Short mmCIF file of N, CA and C in Angstrom, two decimals:
data_model
loop_
_atom_site.label_atom_id
_atom_site.label_comp_id
_atom_site.label_asym_id
_atom_site.label_seq_id
_atom_site.Cartn_x
_atom_site.Cartn_y
_atom_site.Cartn_z
N MET K 27 20.14 52.61 -37.74
CA MET K 27 19.83 51.99 -38.90
C MET K 27 18.32 52.23 -39.31
N ASP K 28 18.04 52.52 -40.66
CA ASP K 28 16.78 52.87 -41.14
C ASP K 28 15.82 51.73 -41.15
N ASP K 29 14.62 51.93 -40.78
CA ASP K 29 13.57 50.67 -40.86
C ASP K 29 13.03 50.91 -42.30
N LEU K 30 13.31 49.77 -43.12
CA LEU K 30 12.85 49.69 -44.49
C LEU K 30 11.63 48.69 -44.48
N THR K 31 11.15 48.33 -43.51
CA THR K 31 10.06 47.24 -43.57
C THR K 31 8.93 47.68 -44.22
N HIS K 32 8.62 49.11 -44.46
CA HIS K 32 7.64 49.66 -45.00
C HIS K 32 7.72 49.92 -46.63
N VAL K 33 8.99 49.80 -47.07
CA VAL K 33 9.24 50.12 -48.50
C VAL K 33 9.12 48.92 -49.22
N THR K 34 8.16 49.22 -50.44
CA THR K 34 7.70 48.02 -51.22
C THR K 34 8.54 48.31 -52.61
N VAL K 35 9.15 47.11 -53.10
CA VAL K 35 9.77 47.23 -54.31
C VAL K 35 9.11 46.29 -55.46
N THR K 36 8.97 46.97 -56.73
CA THR K 36 8.30 46.15 -57.75
C THR K 36 9.27 45.23 -58.35
N SER K 37 8.73 44.31 -59.25
CA SER K 37 9.58 43.41 -59.86
C SER K 37 10.63 44.04 -60.68
N ASP K 38 10.56 45.16 -61.15
CA ASP K 38 11.73 45.78 -61.83
C ASP K 38 12.68 46.48 -60.95
N GLY K 39 12.43 46.45 -59.63
CA GLY K 39 13.33 47.09 -58.70
C GLY K 39 13.18 48.51 -58.30
N THR K 40 12.13 49.02 -58.77
CA THR K 40 11.83 50.49 -58.45
C THR K 40 10.64 50.55 -57.43
N GLU K 41 10.61 51.70 -56.69
CA GLU K 41 9.65 51.77 -55.70
C GLU K 41 8.29 52.19 -56.53
N PRO K 42 7.09 51.60 -56.11
CA PRO K 42 5.94 51.91 -56.93
C PRO K 42 5.59 53.31 -56.96
N ASP K 43 5.99 54.24 -56.22
CA ASP K 43 5.52 55.75 -56.22
C ASP K 43 6.57 56.33 -57.03
N GLU K 44 7.60 55.76 -57.57
CA GLU K 44 8.56 56.31 -58.31
C GLU K 44 8.05 56.90 -59.71
N LEU K 45 8.45 57.89 -60.11
CA LEU K 45 8.01 58.87 -61.29
C LEU K 45 8.49 58.02 -62.71
N PHE K 46 7.42 57.60 -63.38
CA PHE K 46 7.78 56.86 -64.57
C PHE K 46 7.60 58.05 -65.80
N VAL K 47 8.90 58.01 -66.40
CA VAL K 47 8.94 59.23 -67.46
C VAL K 47 8.40 58.43 -68.75
N THR K 48 7.33 58.74 -69.52
CA THR K 48 6.84 58.08 -70.57
C THR K 48 7.30 58.74 -71.83
N LEU K 49 6.83 58.01 -73.03
CA LEU K 49 7.19 58.66 -74.19
C LEU K 49 6.23 59.92 -74.53
N GLU K 50 5.01 59.81 -73.88
CA GLU K 50 4.33 61.05 -73.78
C GLU K 50 5.03 62.29 -73.43
N HIS K 51 5.78 62.14 -72.28
CA HIS K 51 6.61 63.11 -71.75
C HIS K 51 7.60 63.52 -72.85
N LEU K 52 8.15 62.56 -73.48
CA LEU K 52 9.30 62.86 -74.32
C LEU K 52 8.70 63.59 -75.44
N HIS K 53 7.58 63.34 -75.94
CA HIS K 53 6.99 63.97 -77.27
C HIS K 53 6.29 65.42 -76.75
N SER K 54 6.23 65.75 -75.59
CA SER K 54 5.57 66.92 -75.19
C SER K 54 6.53 67.96 -74.32
N VAL K 55 7.82 67.54 -74.00
CA VAL K 55 8.54 68.27 -73.30
C VAL K 55 8.86 69.54 -73.90
N PRO K 56 8.69 70.71 -73.34
CA PRO K 56 9.26 72.02 -74.01
C PRO K 56 10.73 71.91 -74.35
N ALA K 57 10.95 71.92 -75.73
CA ALA K 57 12.20 71.84 -76.26
C ALA K 57 12.85 73.25 -76.73
N PHE K 58 13.79 73.21 -77.32
CA PHE K 58 14.63 74.33 -77.74
C PHE K 58 14.28 74.83 -79.19
N GLY K 59 13.47 74.10 -79.85
CA GLY K 59 13.19 74.46 -81.15
C GLY K 59 11.72 75.06 -81.20
N ALA K 60 11.24 75.14 -82.43
CA ALA K 60 9.84 75.83 -82.65
C ALA K 60 8.59 74.66 -82.10
N ARG K 61 9.25 73.42 -82.13
CA ARG K 61 8.12 72.24 -81.83
C ARG K 61 8.28 71.78 -80.44
N PRO K 62 7.42 71.24 -79.60
CA PRO K 62 7.77 70.56 -78.35
C PRO K 62 8.22 69.17 -78.60
N GLY K 63 8.88 68.69 -77.68
CA GLY K 63 9.10 67.27 -77.67
C GLY K 63 10.68 67.00 -78.21
N TYR K 64 11.12 66.06 -77.85
CA TYR K 64 12.65 65.63 -78.23
C TYR K 64 12.45 64.55 -79.39
N CYS K 65 13.31 64.48 -80.28
CA CYS K 65 13.17 63.48 -81.32
C CYS K 65 13.69 62.22 -80.94
N HIS K 66 13.10 61.13 -81.62
CA HIS K 66 13.54 59.70 -81.15
C HIS K 66 15.09 59.71 -81.47
N ARG K 67 15.62 60.24 -82.64
CA ARG K 67 17.09 60.09 -82.87
C ARG K 67 18.01 60.51 -81.72
N GLY K 68 17.52 61.61 -81.25
CA GLY K 68 18.39 62.16 -80.09
C GLY K 68 18.18 61.39 -78.84
N ALA K 69 16.85 60.84 -78.61
CA ALA K 69 16.61 60.03 -77.44
C ALA K 69 17.39 58.70 -77.64
N ARG K 70 17.54 58.11 -78.74
CA ARG K 70 18.21 56.95 -78.94
C ARG K 70 19.84 57.17 -78.55
N ALA K 71 20.28 58.42 -79.15
CA ALA K 71 21.80 58.69 -78.82
C ALA K 71 21.86 58.82 -77.38
N LEU K 72 20.86 59.37 -76.66
CA LEU K 72 21.20 59.52 -75.32
C LEU K 72 21.20 58.24 -74.64
N CYS K 73 20.29 57.36 -75.06
CA CYS K 73 20.05 56.05 -74.43
C CYS K 73 21.31 55.14 -74.75
N GLU K 74 22.07 55.33 -75.94
CA GLU K 74 23.35 54.82 -76.22
C GLU K 74 24.38 55.18 -75.23
N ARG K 75 24.44 56.44 -75.28
CA ARG K 75 25.57 57.32 -74.48
C ARG K 75 25.61 56.79 -72.96
N TYR K 76 24.38 56.67 -72.31
CA TYR K 76 24.38 56.17 -70.98
C TYR K 76 23.85 54.80 -70.68
N GLY K 77 23.95 53.99 -71.83
CA GLY K 77 23.62 52.60 -71.50
C GLY K 77 22.16 52.31 -71.10
N LEU K 78 21.29 53.04 -71.65
CA LEU K 78 19.82 52.69 -71.42
C LEU K 78 19.24 52.04 -72.53
N ASP K 79 18.25 51.11 -72.48
CA ASP K 79 17.83 50.26 -73.39
C ASP K 79 16.75 50.98 -74.11
N TRP K 80 16.88 51.50 -75.25
CA TRP K 80 15.85 52.10 -76.03
C TRP K 80 14.61 51.28 -76.40
N ALA K 81 15.03 50.08 -76.85
CA ALA K 81 13.91 49.05 -77.27
C ALA K 81 13.03 48.94 -76.05
N ALA K 82 13.64 48.66 -74.79
CA ALA K 82 12.82 48.35 -73.56
C ALA K 82 12.06 49.74 -73.34
N ILE K 83 12.57 50.81 -73.49
CA ILE K 83 11.70 52.04 -73.25
C ILE K 83 10.60 52.00 -74.18
N VAL K 84 10.61 51.79 -75.50
CA VAL K 84 9.52 51.83 -76.38
C VAL K 84 8.66 50.71 -76.03
N ARG K 85 9.00 49.61 -75.75
CA ARG K 85 8.25 48.54 -75.24
C ARG K 85 7.41 48.63 -74.05
N ASP K 86 8.05 49.23 -73.18
CA ASP K 86 7.24 49.55 -71.72
C ASP K 86 6.75 50.99 -71.77
N GLY K 87 7.03 51.72 -72.75
CA GLY K 87 6.27 53.01 -72.74
C GLY K 87 6.96 54.11 -72.02
N GLY K 88 8.02 53.95 -71.41
CA GLY K 88 8.83 54.68 -70.65
C GLY K 88 9.87 54.20 -69.79
N LEU K 89 10.47 54.88 -68.75
CA LEU K 89 11.49 54.39 -67.80
C LEU K 89 11.24 55.13 -66.57
N PRO K 90 11.71 54.50 -65.37
CA PRO K 90 11.79 55.41 -64.15
C PRO K 90 12.69 56.62 -64.31
N ALA K 91 12.10 57.50 -63.74
CA ALA K 91 12.87 58.89 -63.56
C ALA K 91 14.45 58.70 -63.09
N SER K 92 14.55 57.69 -62.11
CA SER K 92 16.00 57.49 -61.52
C SER K 92 16.91 57.21 -62.58
N ALA K 93 16.50 56.40 -63.62
CA ALA K 93 17.49 56.07 -64.64
C ALA K 93 17.87 57.28 -65.54
N LEU K 94 17.12 58.20 -65.72
CA LEU K 94 17.47 59.57 -66.33
C LEU K 94 18.41 60.27 -65.37
N LEU K 95 17.87 60.41 -64.13
CA LEU K 95 18.55 61.38 -63.18
C LEU K 95 19.96 60.74 -63.12
N ALA K 96 20.13 59.59 -63.18
CA ALA K 96 21.55 59.15 -62.87
C ALA K 96 22.41 59.46 -64.05
N THR K 97 22.03 59.70 -65.07
CA THR K 97 22.85 60.20 -66.19
C THR K 97 23.53 61.47 -65.87
N GLY K 98 22.67 62.42 -65.28
CA GLY K 98 23.13 63.76 -65.03
C GLY K 98 23.06 64.46 -66.28
N ASP K 99 22.63 63.97 -67.40
CA ASP K 99 22.64 64.81 -68.66
C ASP K 99 21.53 65.96 -68.46
N ALA K 100 21.84 67.02 -68.96
CA ALA K 100 20.98 68.23 -68.87
C ALA K 100 19.68 68.01 -69.61
N LEU K 101 19.68 67.28 -70.84
CA LEU K 101 18.42 67.22 -71.43
C LEU K 101 17.35 66.04 -70.62
N ALA K 102 18.22 65.01 -70.07
CA ALA K 102 17.31 64.18 -69.27
C ALA K 102 16.79 64.70 -68.14
N LEU K 103 17.54 65.69 -67.45
CA LEU K 103 17.19 66.32 -66.35
C LEU K 103 15.89 67.17 -66.62
N HIS K 104 15.86 67.82 -67.75
CA HIS K 104 15.06 68.60 -68.23
C HIS K 104 13.62 67.85 -68.54
N LEU K 105 13.74 66.65 -69.22
CA LEU K 105 12.74 65.77 -69.22
C LEU K 105 12.03 65.31 -67.95
N VAL K 106 12.80 64.94 -66.96
CA VAL K 106 12.26 64.59 -65.78
C VAL K 106 11.53 65.62 -65.12
N ASP K 107 11.98 66.93 -65.15
CA ASP K 107 11.32 68.01 -64.59
C ASP K 107 9.95 68.13 -65.26
N HIS K 108 9.95 68.09 -66.60
CA HIS K 108 8.74 68.10 -67.28
C HIS K 108 7.63 66.94 -66.84
N ALA K 109 8.22 65.73 -66.73
CA ALA K 109 7.35 64.74 -66.32
C ALA K 109 6.79 64.96 -64.75
N ARG K 110 7.44 65.63 -63.89
CA ARG K 110 7.05 66.09 -62.69
C ARG K 110 6.01 66.97 -62.78
N GLU K 111 6.37 67.85 -63.59
CA GLU K 111 5.21 69.08 -63.70
C GLU K 111 3.84 68.30 -64.10
N VAL K 112 3.93 67.58 -65.31
CA VAL K 112 2.78 66.94 -65.59
C VAL K 112 2.18 66.15 -64.70
N SER K 113 2.89 65.36 -64.03
CA SER K 113 2.33 64.40 -62.94
C SER K 113 1.49 65.26 -61.71
N HIS K 114 1.94 66.54 -61.51
CA HIS K 114 1.44 67.35 -60.61
C HIS K 114 0.31 68.25 -61.14
N GLY K 115 -0.02 67.95 -62.36
CA GLY K 115 -1.10 68.55 -62.99
C GLY K 115 -0.84 69.92 -63.64
N HIS K 116 0.66 70.34 -63.83
CA HIS K 116 1.12 71.62 -64.37
C HIS K 116 1.75 71.10 -65.78
N GLY K 117 1.74 72.17 -66.72
CA GLY K 117 2.49 71.68 -68.03
C GLY K 117 1.54 70.84 -68.77
N GLY K 118 2.19 70.43 -70.02
CA GLY K 118 1.20 69.49 -70.75
C GLY K 118 1.93 68.70 -71.73
#
């Protein structure tokens, strides 16, 4: 059995070092058009499709990467990859 005594969980159920994907990431992700970023209409549609709370995302400024990864959606995975690059000092 794994020793989980060292794992800390925050009040929202995530680990404190978990990547948080922000609205800034959403607005700056390299997209497939002339301008960077995903539009809010598309982001809201993705949230509806996968049961994510768009209002909470706006209120909280983002969501844990694990919620996006769990969708398996290609655009969500691309957004998480972008957020990882930015968090490691790459991309913008």
